[in-house]
């Protein structure tokens, strides 16, 4: 059950003042308190206002206000100038131009957007998904190739280390054996001359 506080939060206020709303204009889709009904009707005098109790409101599209004539709602779209116009526009500056009824114009735009969306979802998105998949597979192929190259380089590094070790081992043993031979010869010479001297 709603507490007094939550009830207070649920109260919908008038669109023109902070008072709670009681009425609704179906044509303009605005919530109104009793005092603001006349203010609203006065502001948009040239239009029809279907004022109903808020609980009987009908949600429907509201057409934009005319940019040339204040407080007038657009009723049609001028095909020649590609602008929306109110009744006064239709009768004055655009009176020789062809018009589309505003709700027909929005319906057409809605259909255009729908078909654009369909095109994006059915053609463009799958195309880019395919491109992304191809790119991912190229990345994984080149990653595998680089891994292979690194392994190969490591194998060659070990082989070359082994080869260098072998060369220096041979060189070391050559130095040692030469050193032994020379010192044996020198020793022999030393002792023979020592014997001759004594
Ligand atoms: Zn009000
Ligand atoms: Zn209204
Ligand atoms: Zn106008
Ligand atoms: Zn026009």
CSV table of C-alpha atoms and ligand atoms in Angstrom, one decimal:
chain,number,residue,atom,x,y,z
A,1,UNK,CA,0.0,0.0,0.0
A,2,UNK,CA,1.3,3.5,-0.8
A,3,UNK,CA,2.5,5.5,2.2
A,4,UNK,CA,1.6,9.2,2.4
A,5,UNK,CA,5.2,10.1,1.2
A,6,UNK,CA,5.3,7.7,-1.8
A,7,UNK,CA,1.7,8.9,-2.7
A,8,UNK,CA,3.0,12.4,-2.7
A,9,UNK,CA,5.9,11.4,-5.0
A,10,UNK,CA,3.4,9.8,-7.5
A,11,UNK,CA,1.3,12.9,-7.9
A,12,UNK,CA,1.7,14.2,-11.5
A,13,UNK,CA,1.9,18.0,-11.7
A,14,UNK,CA,0.5,20.4,-14.3
A,15,UNK,CA,3.0,21.1,-17.2
A,16,UNK,CA,2.5,24.9,-16.7
A,17,UNK,CA,2.6,25.2,-12.9
A,18,UNK,CA,3.5,23.1,-9.8
A,19,UNK,CA,-0.1,22.2,-8.9
A,20,UNK,CA,-1.4,18.6,-9.3
A,21,UNK,CA,-2.8,17.9,-12.7
A,22,UNK,CA,-6.4,17.0,-13.3
A,23,UNK,CA,-7.0,17.7,-17.0
A,24,UNK,CA,-5.2,16.7,-20.1
A,25,UNK,CA,-5.2,18.2,-23.6
A,26,UNK,CA,-5.2,15.3,-26.1
A,27,UNK,CA,-4.2,17.4,-29.1
A,28,UNK,CA,-1.2,19.1,-27.4
A,29,UNK,CA,-0.4,16.2,-25.0
A,30,UNK,CA,0.0,18.5,-22.0
A,31,UNK,CA,-1.1,17.9,-18.4
A,32,UNK,CA,-3.0,20.8,-16.9
A,33,UNK,CA,-4.5,21.8,-13.6
A,34,UNK,CA,-8.0,23.3,-13.6
A,35,UNK,CA,-6.6,26.9,-13.4
A,36,UNK,CA,-4.2,26.4,-16.4
A,37,UNK,CA,-6.8,25.0,-18.9
A,38,UNK,CA,-7.9,28.5,-19.9
A,39,UNK,CA,-4.3,29.7,-20.1
A,40,UNK,CA,-3.4,26.8,-22.4
A,41,UNK,CA,-6.4,27.3,-24.7
A,42,UNK,CA,-5.7,31.1,-24.9
A,43,UNK,CA,-2.1,30.5,-25.8
A,44,UNK,CA,-3.0,28.3,-28.8
A,45,UNK,CA,-6.3,30.0,-29.7
A,46,UNK,CA,-6.4,29.0,-33.4
A,47,UNK,CA,-6.2,25.3,-32.5
A,48,UNK,CA,-8.7,22.7,-31.4
A,49,UNK,CA,-8.1,21.4,-27.8
A,50,UNK,CA,-9.6,18.1,-26.7
A,51,UNK,CA,-9.5,18.7,-23.0
A,52,UNK,CA,-10.3,15.5,-21.0
A,53,UNK,CA,-10.0,14.3,-17.4
A,54,UNK,CA,-6.4,13.2,-16.8
A,55,UNK,CA,-7.6,9.5,-16.4
A,56,UNK,CA,-9.2,9.6,-19.8
A,57,UNK,CA,-6.1,10.9,-21.7
A,58,UNK,CA,-5.1,9.5,-25.1
A,59,UNK,CA,-1.4,9.3,-25.9
A,60,UNK,CA,-0.8,10.4,-29.5
A,61,UNK,CA,1.9,12.2,-31.5
A,62,UNK,CA,2.1,16.0,-31.1
A,63,UNK,CA,3.1,17.9,-34.2
A,64,UNK,CA,5.9,20.5,-33.9
A,65,UNK,CA,5.2,24.2,-33.5
A,66,UNK,CA,5.5,26.5,-36.6
A,67,UNK,CA,8.9,28.2,-36.7
A,68,UNK,CA,7.4,31.3,-38.5
A,69,UNK,CA,4.0,31.7,-36.7
A,70,UNK,CA,4.2,31.4,-32.9
A,71,UNK,CA,1.6,29.2,-31.1
A,72,UNK,CA,0.6,27.4,-34.3
A,73,UNK,CA,1.2,23.7,-34.8
A,74,UNK,CA,2.5,22.4,-38.2
A,75,UNK,CA,-0.1,20.6,-40.2
A,76,UNK,CA,1.8,19.8,-43.4
A,77,UNK,CA,5.2,19.4,-45.0
A,78,UNK,CA,6.0,21.6,-48.0
A,79,UNK,CA,7.5,19.3,-50.6
A,80,UNK,CA,9.2,22.2,-52.5
A,81,UNK,CA,10.8,23.9,-49.6
A,82,UNK,CA,11.3,20.8,-47.4
A,83,UNK,CA,9.9,22.5,-44.3
A,84,UNK,CA,6.9,21.9,-42.0
A,85,UNK,CA,4.2,24.6,-42.1
A,86,UNK,CA,1.1,25.6,-40.2
A,87,UNK,CA,-2.3,26.5,-41.8
A,88,UNK,CA,-1.1,30.1,-42.1
A,89,UNK,CA,2.0,29.1,-44.0
A,90,UNK,CA,0.0,26.9,-46.3
A,91,UNK,CA,-2.3,29.8,-47.1
A,92,UNK,CA,0.4,32.4,-47.5
A,93,UNK,CA,4.1,32.0,-48.5
A,94,UNK,CA,3.7,28.4,-49.7
A,95,UNK,CA,0.3,28.7,-51.3
A,96,UNK,CA,1.4,27.5,-54.7
A,97,UNK,CA,3.5,24.6,-53.4
A,98,UNK,CA,2.5,20.9,-52.9
A,99,UNK,CA,2.1,19.7,-49.3
A,100,UNK,CA,2.1,16.3,-47.6
A,101,UNK,CA,-0.1,16.0,-44.5
A,102,UNK,CA,2.1,16.1,-41.5
A,103,UNK,CA,1.2,12.7,-40.1
A,104,UNK,CA,1.7,11.1,-43.6
A,105,UNK,CA,5.1,12.8,-43.7
A,106,UNK,CA,6.1,11.4,-40.3
A,107,UNK,CA,4.8,8.0,-41.3
A,108,UNK,CA,7.0,8.1,-44.5
A,109,UNK,CA,10.0,9.2,-42.4
A,110,UNK,CA,9.3,6.3,-40.0
A,111,UNK,CA,9.2,3.9,-42.9
A,112,UNK,CA,12.4,5.3,-44.4
A,113,UNK,CA,14.2,4.9,-41.0
A,114,UNK,CA,12.8,1.4,-40.6
A,115,UNK,CA,14.1,0.4,-44.1
A,116,UNK,CA,17.5,2.1,-43.3
A,117,UNK,CA,17.7,0.1,-40.0
A,118,UNK,CA,16.8,-3.1,-41.9
A,119,UNK,CA,19.5,-2.4,-44.4
A,120,UNK,CA,22.0,-1.8,-41.6
A,121,UNK,CA,21.1,-4.9,-39.7
A,122,UNK,CA,20.8,-7.2,-42.8
A,123,UNK,CA,23.7,-6.0,-45.0
A,124,UNK,CA,26.1,-3.7,-43.2
A,125,UNK,CA,26.4,-5.4,-39.8
A,126,UNK,CA,27.0,-8.9,-41.3
A,127,UNK,CA,29.6,-7.4,-43.7
A,128,UNK,CA,31.5,-5.8,-40.9
A,129,UNK,CA,31.2,-8.9,-38.7
A,130,UNK,CA,32.8,-10.9,-41.6
A,131,UNK,CA,35.6,-8.3,-41.9
A,132,UNK,CA,36.2,-8.5,-38.1
A,133,UNK,CA,36.3,-12.3,-38.2
A,134,UNK,CA,38.7,-12.3,-41.2
A,135,UNK,CA,40.9,-9.8,-39.3
A,136,UNK,CA,40.9,-11.9,-36.1
A,137,UNK,CA,41.9,-15.0,-38.1
A,138,UNK,CA,44.7,-13.1,-39.8
A,139,UNK,CA,45.9,-11.9,-36.4
A,140,UNK,CA,45.9,-15.4,-35.0
A,141,UNK,CA,47.8,-16.8,-38.1
A,142,UNK,CA,50.5,-14.2,-37.8
A,143,UNK,CA,50.7,-14.7,-34.0
A,144,UNK,CA,51.3,-18.5,-34.7
A,145,UNK,CA,53.9,-17.6,-37.3
A,146,UNK,CA,55.8,-15.4,-34.9
A,147,UNK,CA,55.7,-18.1,-32.2
A,148,UNK,CA,57.2,-20.5,-34.7
A,149,UNK,CA,59.9,-18.0,-35.7
A,150,UNK,CA,60.8,-17.5,-32.0
A,151,UNK,CA,61.1,-21.2,-31.4
A,152,UNK,CA,63.3,-21.6,-34.5
A,153,UNK,CA,65.6,-18.7,-33.4
A,154,UNK,CA,65.9,-20.3,-29.9
A,155,UNK,CA,66.9,-23.7,-31.5
A,156,UNK,CA,69.6,-22.0,-33.6
A,157,UNK,CA,70.9,-20.0,-30.6
A,158,UNK,CA,71.4,-23.4,-28.7
A,159,UNK,CA,73.1,-25.0,-31.7
A,160,UNK,CA,75.5,-22.1,-32.2
A,161,UNK,CA,76.2,-22.0,-28.4
A,162,UNK,CA,77.1,-25.7,-28.6
A,163,UNK,CA,79.3,-25.1,-31.7
A,164,UNK,CA,81.2,-22.2,-30.0
A,165,UNK,CA,81.6,-24.4,-26.8
A,166,UNK,CA,83.1,-27.2,-29.0
A,167,UNK,CA,85.5,-24.8,-30.7
A,168,UNK,CA,86.8,-23.3,-27.4
A,169,UNK,CA,87.0,-26.7,-25.7
A,170,UNK,CA,89.2,-27.9,-28.6
A,171,UNK,CA,91.3,-24.8,-28.4
A,172,UNK,CA,91.7,-25.2,-24.6
A,173,UNK,CA,92.8,-28.8,-24.9
A,174,UNK,CA,95.2,-27.9,-27.6
A,175,UNK,CA,96.7,-25.1,-25.4
A,176,UNK,CA,96.9,-27.5,-22.5
A,177,UNK,CA,98.6,-30.3,-24.5
A,178,UNK,CA,101.1,-27.9,-26.1
A,179,UNK,CA,101.9,-26.4,-22.8
A,180,UNK,CA,102.5,-29.9,-21.3
A,181,UNK,CA,104.8,-30.9,-24.2
A,182,UNK,CA,106.8,-27.7,-24.0
A,183,UNK,CA,107.2,-27.8,-20.3
A,184,UNK,CA,108.3,-31.5,-20.5
A,185,UNK,CA,111.0,-30.5,-23.1
A,186,UNK,CA,112.1,-27.6,-21.1
A,187,UNK,CA,112.3,-29.7,-17.9
A,188,UNK,CA,114.4,-32.3,-19.8
A,189,UNK,CA,116.8,-29.6,-21.1
A,190,UNK,CA,117.1,-28.1,-17.6
A,191,UNK,CA,117.9,-31.4,-15.9
A,192,UNK,CA,120.4,-32.5,-18.6
A,193,UNK,CA,122.3,-29.2,-18.4
A,194,UNK,CA,122.2,-29.4,-14.6
A,195,UNK,CA,123.6,-32.9,-14.7
A,196,UNK,CA,126.4,-31.8,-17.1
A,197,UNK,CA,127.3,-28.9,-14.9
A,198,UNK,CA,127.5,-30.9,-11.7
B,1,LIG,ZN1,-1.4,24.6,-13.7
B,2,LIG,ZN1,-4.2,22.0,-26.3
B,3,LIG,ZN1,3.3,29.0,-40.0
B,4,LIG,ZN1,7.0,25.9,-49.7
